Amino acid sequence: MNDCLFCKIVARTIPATLVYEDDLVVAFDDINPQAPTHTLVIPRKHVTSIAELEDSDVGLLGRLMLAGNKISKLKGIADSGYRFVINIGEDGGQSVFHLHLHVLGGRHMAWPPG
Ligand code: 5GP
Ligand code: ZN
């Protein structure tokens, strides 16, 4: 999808601070961090949101989260704890319509979320 911001990051046509990548996912730091660690993990393939995934995508979804665990180690927050967030659609607060997992840490996370 040519006009997708995150597809452009995957294609390296716009810059990002890459944190991790493998055959299925790419991870980079959020441009507007909400915590000392705020990294986004995205599938290389364009998926608009988690809502469009099917049973056959279970491997991709698992790899997205396992990459989040790897990032927690790379960022030094594995022991202190961290939070995964996936916003879905308008009420979910999604603003970029290419599936992404937020990995947040380095400070205490409040609950409930806003
Ligand atoms: P959402 O609100 O869709 O769950 O999250 C989108 C995230 O993408 C936001 O946290 C926002 O700061 C981040 N973001 C938006 N544009 C860019 C960009 O050009 N580069 C990077 N690295 N992050 C971005
Ligand atoms: Zn995309």
CSV table of C-alpha atoms in Angstrom, one decimal, residues 11 16 18 30 35 38 40 51 58 66 74 84:
chain,number,residue,atom,x,y,z
A,11,ALA,CA,10.5,0.0,2.7
A,16,ALA,CA,12.9,5.6,11.6
A,18,LEU,CA,15.1,0.7,13.9
A,30,ASP,CA,7.8,5.9,18.3
A,35,ALA,CA,7.4,6.5,28.1
A,38,HIS,CA,8.1,3.4,23.4
A,40,LEU,CA,6.3,0.0,17.7
A,51,ALA,CA,-9.5,-6.7,13.5
A,58,VAL,CA,-2.0,-16.6,14.4
A,66,LEU,CA,7.4,-12.4,20.8
A,74,LEU,CA,17.1,-5.0,24.1
A,84,PHE,CA,1.8,-4.0,25.2
